Amino acid sequence: MFKELALAIPFFVGASTALPQATPGAKLAPDAKFSLMALRSASEVHFAGFDAAKSSLFLNLPNQNASCDAGPADSATFYLQDGGLYLYAASATPQQLYVDRSGMGQGKLGYTTGAQPTPKNAERTSFTLDESNDLTFNGAGFIACPNSIDGAWSVWVSAGIDKPAGNEGCLGISVRAVEVSEPNGCLYTE
Ligand SMILES: *[C@@H]1O[C@H](CO)[C@@H](O)[C@H](O)[C@H]1NC(C)=O
């Protein structure tokens, strides 16, 4: 697997600049609905879409098992409001992201459903998209760690810890918002 990947890399890297979704487009409108894509060249998670399940965020999750208005969604849809980051639903209980950068959370990125409380030290703001539509949280970037549920990678906010919750093999990723013109509203699993 690793050898195949190594052989594929030169072609992949060469080709990647031609992929339209890798090129930042115009800055998204403040009310845009978007998916989030991980960028980390020469890795398994380059161009992986963010998935939401079990109150956490993943890359390369085979199935989110969310309840969606327009049939199964292969990745999650988000929007920003007042510096908060939400999962998009046409009409349902709000699902809002939080970050726990405390010693307990180590950069845990999760979401709550409805009135569900966040962990004690969680922060909700501010998520921001820059001119390239790259996402940051209070200036911090993101980390992805392999070997999570169903073979997926878990996503964390960088809190200065290379191995959040003891996870090995984590990689720093850039996270780019890509507009979704016809968003599929979903209720993601808790
Ligand atoms: C989705 O459902 C399948 C089948 O029940 C299960 O194997 C899988 O672990 C579930 N994934 C998540 C993220 O809940």
PDB file of C-alpha atoms and ligand atoms in Angstrom:
ATOM      1  CA  MET A   1       0.000   0.000   0.000  1.00  0.00           C
ATOM      2  CA  PHE A   2       2.733   2.434   1.006  1.00  0.00           C
ATOM      3  CA  LYS A   3       4.821   1.640  -2.048  1.00  0.00           C
ATOM      4  CA  GLU A   4       1.862   2.062  -4.363  1.00  0.00           C
ATOM      5  CA  LEU A   5       1.160   5.384  -2.751  1.00  0.00           C
ATOM      6  CA  ALA A   6       4.771   6.497  -3.151  1.00  0.00           C
ATOM      7  CA  LEU A   7       4.684   5.609  -6.852  1.00  0.00           C
ATOM      8  CA  ALA A   8       1.411   7.424  -7.337  1.00  0.00           C
ATOM      9  CA  ILE A   9       2.571  10.613  -5.666  1.00  0.00           C
ATOM     10  CA  PRO A  10       4.550  12.245  -8.499  1.00  0.00           C
ATOM     11  CA  PHE A  11       1.558  11.928 -10.830  1.00  0.00           C
ATOM     12  CA  PHE A  12      -0.888  12.954  -8.186  1.00  0.00           C
ATOM     13  CA  VAL A  13       1.047  16.044  -7.202  1.00  0.00           C
ATOM     14  CA  GLY A  14       1.488  17.008 -10.836  1.00  0.00           C
ATOM     15  CA  ALA A  15      -2.174  16.504 -11.544  1.00  0.00           C
ATOM     16  CA  SER A  16      -3.434  18.146  -8.394  1.00  0.00           C
ATOM     17  CA  THR A  17      -2.823  21.700  -9.543  1.00  0.00           C
ATOM     18  CA  ALA A  18      -5.241  21.050 -12.413  1.00  0.00           C
ATOM     19  CA  LEU A  19      -8.074  19.897 -10.137  1.00  0.00           C
ATOM     20  CA  PRO A  20     -10.590  22.703  -9.960  1.00  0.00           C
ATOM     21  CA  GLN A  21     -11.510  22.170  -6.312  1.00  0.00           C
ATOM     22  CA  ALA A  22      -7.881  22.671  -5.249  1.00  0.00           C
ATOM     23  CA  THR A  23      -7.818  26.153  -6.698  1.00  0.00           C
ATOM     24  CA  PRO A  24      -9.280  28.740  -4.413  1.00  0.00           C
ATOM     25  CA  GLY A  25     -12.244  30.435  -6.025  1.00  0.00           C
ATOM     26  CA  ALA A  26     -13.841  33.726  -5.093  1.00  0.00           C
ATOM     27  CA  LYS A  27     -14.301  34.353  -1.407  1.00  0.00           C
ATOM     28  CA  LEU A  28     -17.552  32.753  -0.265  1.00  0.00           C
ATOM     29  CA  ALA A  29     -20.511  34.929   0.688  1.00  0.00           C
ATOM     30  CA  PRO A  30     -21.098  35.177   4.462  1.00  0.00           C
ATOM     31  CA  ASP A  31     -24.261  33.064   4.210  1.00  0.00           C
ATOM     32  CA  ALA A  32     -22.760  30.389   1.891  1.00  0.00           C
ATOM     33  CA  LYS A  33     -23.250  26.701   2.597  1.00  0.00           C
ATOM     34  CA  PHE A  34     -20.042  24.751   2.082  1.00  0.00           C
ATOM     35  CA  SER A  35     -18.259  21.464   2.437  1.00  0.00           C
ATOM     36  CA  LEU A  36     -14.792  21.347   3.998  1.00  0.00           C
ATOM     37  CA  MET A  37     -11.872  19.681   2.245  1.00  0.00           C
ATOM     38  CA  ALA A  38      -8.557  18.657   3.814  1.00  0.00           C
ATOM     39  CA  LEU A  39      -5.406  19.620   1.921  1.00  0.00           C
ATOM     40  CA  ARG A  40      -2.170  17.826   2.715  1.00  0.00           C
ATOM     41  CA  SER A  41      -0.282  16.838  -0.417  1.00  0.00           C
ATOM     42  CA  ALA A  42       1.094  13.305  -0.696  1.00  0.00           C
ATOM     43  CA  SER A  43      -1.148  11.989   2.065  1.00  0.00           C
ATOM     44  CA  GLU A  44      -4.220   9.767   2.239  1.00  0.00           C
ATOM     45  CA  VAL A  45      -6.332  12.725   3.306  1.00  0.00           C
ATOM     46  CA  HIS A  46      -5.446  15.148   0.473  1.00  0.00           C
ATOM     47  CA  PHE A  47      -8.813  16.368  -0.912  1.00  0.00           C
ATOM     48  CA  ALA A  48     -10.800  14.322   1.656  1.00  0.00           C
ATOM     49  CA  GLY A  49     -14.144  15.874   2.571  1.00  0.00           C
ATOM     50  CA  PHE A  50     -15.128  16.412   6.192  1.00  0.00           C
ATOM     51  CA  ASP A  51     -17.622  13.891   7.553  1.00  0.00           C
ATOM     52  CA  ALA A  52     -19.745  14.391  10.675  1.00  0.00           C
ATOM     53  CA  ALA A  53     -20.853  11.498  12.870  1.00  0.00           C
ATOM     54  CA  LYS A  54     -21.068  10.643  16.549  1.00  0.00           C
ATOM     55  CA  SER A  55     -20.547  14.289  17.573  1.00  0.00           C
ATOM     56  CA  SER A  56     -17.090  14.327  15.937  1.00  0.00           C
ATOM     57  CA  LEU A  57     -15.485  15.227  12.607  1.00  0.00           C
ATOM     58  CA  PHE A  58     -13.688  12.727  10.370  1.00  0.00           C
ATOM     59  CA  LEU A  59     -11.972  12.297   7.009  1.00  0.00           C
ATOM     60  CA  ASN A  60     -12.394   9.192   4.846  1.00  0.00           C
ATOM     61  CA  LEU A  61     -15.314   7.907   6.917  1.00  0.00           C
ATOM     62  CA  PRO A  62     -17.102   5.307   4.747  1.00  0.00           C
ATOM     63  CA  ASN A  63     -20.605   6.315   5.893  1.00  0.00           C
ATOM     64  CA  GLN A  64     -21.817   9.188   8.067  1.00  0.00           C
ATOM     65  CA  ASN A  65     -25.201   7.484   8.635  1.00  0.00           C
ATOM     66  CA  ALA A  66     -26.811  10.922   8.886  1.00  0.00           C
ATOM     67  CA  SER A  67     -30.551  11.488   8.288  1.00  0.00           C
ATOM     68  CA  CYS A  68     -30.658  13.767   5.259  1.00  0.00           C
ATOM     69  CA  ASP A  69     -33.484  15.444   3.335  1.00  0.00           C
ATOM     70  CA  ALA A  70     -32.155  14.553  -0.127  1.00  0.00           C
ATOM     71  CA  GLY A  71     -30.794  11.049   0.499  1.00  0.00           C
ATOM     72  CA  PRO A  72     -27.422   9.929   1.924  1.00  0.00           C
ATOM     73  CA  ALA A  73     -24.684  12.596   1.926  1.00  0.00           C
ATOM     74  CA  ASP A  74     -21.029  11.548   1.438  1.00  0.00           C
ATOM     75  CA  SER A  75     -19.758  14.548   3.325  1.00  0.00           C
ATOM     76  CA  ALA A  76     -21.024  17.163   5.743  1.00  0.00           C
ATOM     77  CA  THR A  77     -22.351  20.636   4.838  1.00  0.00           C
ATOM     78  CA  PHE A  78     -21.557  23.644   7.024  1.00  0.00           C
ATOM     79  CA  TYR A  79     -22.262  27.359   7.383  1.00  0.00           C
ATOM     80  CA  LEU A  80     -20.862  30.175   9.508  1.00  0.00           C
ATOM     81  CA  GLN A  81     -22.929  32.512  11.659  1.00  0.00           C
ATOM     82  CA  ASP A  82     -21.490  35.112  14.048  1.00  0.00           C
ATOM     83  CA  GLY A  83     -18.147  33.258  14.151  1.00  0.00           C
ATOM     84  CA  GLY A  84     -19.846  29.963  15.008  1.00  0.00           C
ATOM     85  CA  LEU A  85     -19.619  26.962  12.681  1.00  0.00           C
ATOM     86  CA  TYR A  86     -22.804  24.937  12.182  1.00  0.00           C
ATOM     87  CA  LEU A  87     -23.821  21.792  10.362  1.00  0.00           C
ATOM     88  CA  TYR A  88     -26.453  22.662   7.784  1.00  0.00           C
ATOM     89  CA  ALA A  89     -30.013  21.441   8.259  1.00  0.00           C
ATOM     90  CA  ALA A  90     -33.039  22.842   6.451  1.00  0.00           C
ATOM     91  CA  SER A  91     -35.284  22.513   9.488  1.00  0.00           C
ATOM     92  CA  ALA A  92     -33.967  20.723  12.493  1.00  0.00           C
ATOM     93  CA  THR A  93     -32.253  20.900  15.779  1.00  0.00           C
ATOM     94  CA  PRO A  94     -29.100  23.039  15.470  1.00  0.00           C
ATOM     95  CA  GLN A  95     -25.797  21.181  15.447  1.00  0.00           C
ATOM     96  CA  GLN A  96     -22.921  23.513  16.300  1.00  0.00           C
ATOM     97  CA  LEU A  97     -19.199  22.857  16.399  1.00  0.00           C
ATOM     98  CA  TYR A  98     -16.993  23.424  19.427  1.00  0.00           C
ATOM     99  CA  VAL A  99     -13.298  23.201  20.163  1.00  0.00           C
ATOM    100  CA  ASP A 100     -11.747  22.094  23.447  1.00  0.00           C
ATOM    101  CA  ARG A 101      -8.140  23.281  23.633  1.00  0.00           C
ATOM    102  CA  SER A 102      -7.796  22.571  27.354  1.00  0.00           C
ATOM    103  CA  GLY A 103      -5.484  19.889  28.729  1.00  0.00           C
ATOM    104  CA  MET A 104      -8.464  17.533  28.738  1.00  0.00           C
ATOM    105  CA  GLY A 105      -9.614  18.272  25.199  1.00  0.00           C
ATOM    106  CA  GLN A 106      -6.171  18.618  23.543  1.00  0.00           C
ATOM    107  CA  GLY A 107      -7.820  20.299  20.531  1.00  0.00           C
ATOM    108  CA  LYS A 108     -10.941  18.132  20.391  1.00  0.00           C
ATOM    109  CA  LEU A 109     -13.226  19.268  17.548  1.00  0.00           C
ATOM    110  CA  GLY A 110     -16.802  18.141  18.032  1.00  0.00           C
ATOM    111  CA  TYR A 111     -20.403  19.239  17.702  1.00  0.00           C
ATOM    112  CA  THR A 112     -23.388  19.404  19.964  1.00  0.00           C
ATOM    113  CA  THR A 113     -27.002  18.690  19.055  1.00  0.00           C
ATOM    114  CA  GLY A 114     -29.729  21.017  20.270  1.00  0.00           C
ATOM    115  CA  ALA A 115     -29.349  21.936  23.924  1.00  0.00           C
ATOM    116  CA  GLN A 116     -26.645  19.311  24.578  1.00  0.00           C
ATOM    117  CA  PRO A 117     -23.892  20.991  26.642  1.00  0.00           C
ATOM    118  CA  THR A 118     -20.300  21.353  25.438  1.00  0.00           C
ATOM    119  CA  PRO A 119     -17.386  20.146  27.548  1.00  0.00           C
ATOM    120  CA  LYS A 120     -16.560  22.630  30.315  1.00  0.00           C
ATOM    121  CA  ASN A 121     -13.682  24.410  28.553  1.00  0.00           C
ATOM    122  CA  ALA A 122     -15.114  24.372  25.057  1.00  0.00           C
ATOM    123  CA  GLU A 123     -15.033  27.408  22.762  1.00  0.00           C
ATOM    124  CA  ARG A 124     -17.536  28.070  19.951  1.00  0.00           C
ATOM    125  CA  THR A 125     -15.938  31.110  18.321  1.00  0.00           C
ATOM    126  CA  SER A 126     -14.305  32.213  16.192  1.00  0.00           C
ATOM    127  CA  PHE A 127     -14.158  30.154  13.047  1.00  0.00           C
ATOM    128  CA  THR A 128     -13.094  32.267  10.047  1.00  0.00           C
ATOM    129  CA  LEU A 129     -12.560  31.763   6.315  1.00  0.00           C
ATOM    130  CA  ASP A 130      -9.681  33.723   4.785  1.00  0.00           C
ATOM    131  CA  GLU A 131      -9.381  35.109   1.237  1.00  0.00           C
ATOM    132  CA  SER A 132      -8.634  31.580  -0.083  1.00  0.00           C
ATOM    133  CA  ASN A 133     -11.626  30.183   1.850  1.00  0.00           C
ATOM    134  CA  ASP A 134      -9.264  28.385   4.216  1.00  0.00           C
ATOM    135  CA  LEU A 135     -10.694  27.799   7.686  1.00  0.00           C
ATOM    136  CA  THR A 136      -8.985  28.694  10.954  1.00  0.00           C
ATOM    137  CA  PHE A 137     -10.125  28.736  14.561  1.00  0.00           C
ATOM    138  CA  ASN A 138      -8.814  31.802  16.418  1.00  0.00           C
ATOM    139  CA  GLY A 139      -5.771  31.644  14.156  1.00  0.00           C
ATOM    140  CA  ALA A 140      -5.180  27.928  14.849  1.00  0.00           C
ATOM    141  CA  GLY A 141      -5.038  25.285  12.108  1.00  0.00           C
ATOM    142  CA  PHE A 142      -6.109  21.666  12.036  1.00  0.00           C
ATOM    143  CA  ILE A 143      -4.615  18.182  12.515  1.00  0.00           C
ATOM    144  CA  ALA A 144      -5.845  14.821  11.218  1.00  0.00           C
ATOM    145  CA  CYS A 145      -4.999  11.510  12.912  1.00  0.00           C
ATOM    146  CA  PRO A 146      -5.376   8.035  11.350  1.00  0.00           C
ATOM    147  CA  ASN A 147      -6.867   4.860  12.845  1.00  0.00           C
ATOM    148  CA  SER A 148     -10.147   6.273  14.061  1.00  0.00           C
ATOM    149  CA  ILE A 149     -13.594   4.600  13.715  1.00  0.00           C
ATOM    150  CA  ASP A 150     -14.299   2.610  10.520  1.00  0.00           C
ATOM    151  CA  GLY A 151     -10.724   3.289   9.330  1.00  0.00           C
ATOM    152  CA  ALA A 152     -11.367   7.050   9.209  1.00  0.00           C
ATOM    153  CA  TRP A 153      -9.082   9.881  10.341  1.00  0.00           C
ATOM    154  CA  SER A 154     -10.213  12.075  13.239  1.00  0.00           C
ATOM    155  CA  VAL A 155      -9.935  15.867  12.903  1.00  0.00           C
ATOM    156  CA  TRP A 156      -8.588  18.116  15.676  1.00  0.00           C
ATOM    157  CA  VAL A 157      -7.758  21.785  16.103  1.00  0.00           C
ATOM    158  CA  SER A 158      -4.060  22.348  16.586  1.00  0.00           C
ATOM    159  CA  ALA A 159      -3.558  23.126  20.275  1.00  0.00           C
ATOM    160  CA  GLY A 160       0.230  22.709  20.203  1.00  0.00           C
ATOM    161  CA  ILE A 161      -0.059  18.949  20.820  1.00  0.00           C
ATOM    162  CA  ASP A 162       1.309  16.695  18.049  1.00  0.00           C
ATOM    163  CA  LYS A 163      -0.445  13.577  19.326  1.00  0.00           C
ATOM    164  CA  PRO A 164      -3.859  14.649  20.610  1.00  0.00           C
ATOM    165  CA  ALA A 165      -5.336  12.010  22.929  1.00  0.00           C
ATOM    166  CA  GLY A 166      -2.207   9.926  22.274  1.00  0.00           C
ATOM    167  CA  ASN A 167      -2.979   9.457  18.563  1.00  0.00           C
ATOM    168  CA  GLU A 168       0.075   8.543  16.469  1.00  0.00           C
ATOM    169  CA  GLY A 169       0.808   9.551  12.892  1.00  0.00           C
ATOM    170  CA  CYS A 170      -1.128  12.827  12.923  1.00  0.00           C
ATOM    171  CA  LEU A 171      -0.598  15.338  10.114  1.00  0.00           C
ATOM    172  CA  GLY A 172      -1.225  19.065   9.905  1.00  0.00           C
ATOM    173  CA  ILE A 173      -3.853  19.837   7.272  1.00  0.00           C
ATOM    174  CA  SER A 174      -5.210  22.942   5.595  1.00  0.00           C
ATOM    175  CA  VAL A 175      -8.983  23.060   5.518  1.00  0.00           C
ATOM    176  CA  ARG A 176     -10.678  24.683   2.538  1.00  0.00           C
ATOM    177  CA  ALA A 177     -14.366  25.574   2.242  1.00  0.00           C
ATOM    178  CA  VAL A 178     -15.963  24.683  -1.091  1.00  0.00           C
ATOM    179  CA  GLU A 179     -19.384  26.144  -1.814  1.00  0.00           C
ATOM    180  CA  VAL A 180     -22.330  23.738  -2.065  1.00  0.00           C
ATOM    181  CA  SER A 181     -24.987  25.324  -4.258  1.00  0.00           C
ATOM    182  CA  GLU A 182     -27.763  22.842  -3.445  1.00  0.00           C
ATOM    183  CA  PRO A 183     -27.092  21.842   0.147  1.00  0.00           C
ATOM    184  CA  ASN A 184     -28.583  18.652   1.543  1.00  0.00           C
ATOM    185  CA  GLY A 185     -29.898  19.297   5.046  1.00  0.00           C
ATOM    186  CA  CYS A 186     -28.955  16.544   7.504  1.00  0.00           C
ATOM    187  CA  LEU A 187     -29.250  15.600  11.119  1.00  0.00           C
ATOM    188  CA  TYR A 188     -25.904  14.015  11.972  1.00  0.00           C
ATOM    189  CA  THR A 189     -25.561  11.303  14.613  1.00  0.00           C
ATOM    190  CA  GLU A 190     -24.817  12.151  18.244  1.00  0.00           C
TER     191      GLU A 190
HETATM  192  C1  LIG B   1     -22.827   3.334   9.897  1.00  0.00           C
HETATM  193  O1  LIG B   1     -23.633   2.161   9.859  1.00  0.00           O
HETATM  194  C2  LIG B   1     -22.895   0.976   9.565  1.00  0.00           C
HETATM  195  C3  LIG B   1     -23.917  -0.159   9.473  1.00  0.00           C
HETATM  196  O2  LIG B   1     -24.709  -0.225  10.607  1.00  0.00           O
HETATM  197  C4  LIG B   1     -21.854   0.730  10.640  1.00  0.00           C
HETATM  198  O3  LIG B   1     -21.088  -0.415  10.337  1.00  0.00           O
HETATM  199  C5  LIG B   1     -20.938   1.949  10.726  1.00  0.00           C
HETATM  200  O4  LIG B   1     -20.008   1.781  11.786  1.00  0.00           O
HETATM  201  C6  LIG B   1     -21.745   3.205  10.953  1.00  0.00           C
HETATM  202  N1  LIG B   1     -20.866   4.352  10.935  1.00  0.00           N
HETATM  203  C7  LIG B   1     -20.973   5.380  11.777  1.00  0.00           C
HETATM  204  C8  LIG B   1     -19.974   6.464  11.620  1.00  0.00           C
HETATM  205  O5  LIG B   1     -21.817   5.449  12.650  1.00  0.00           O
END
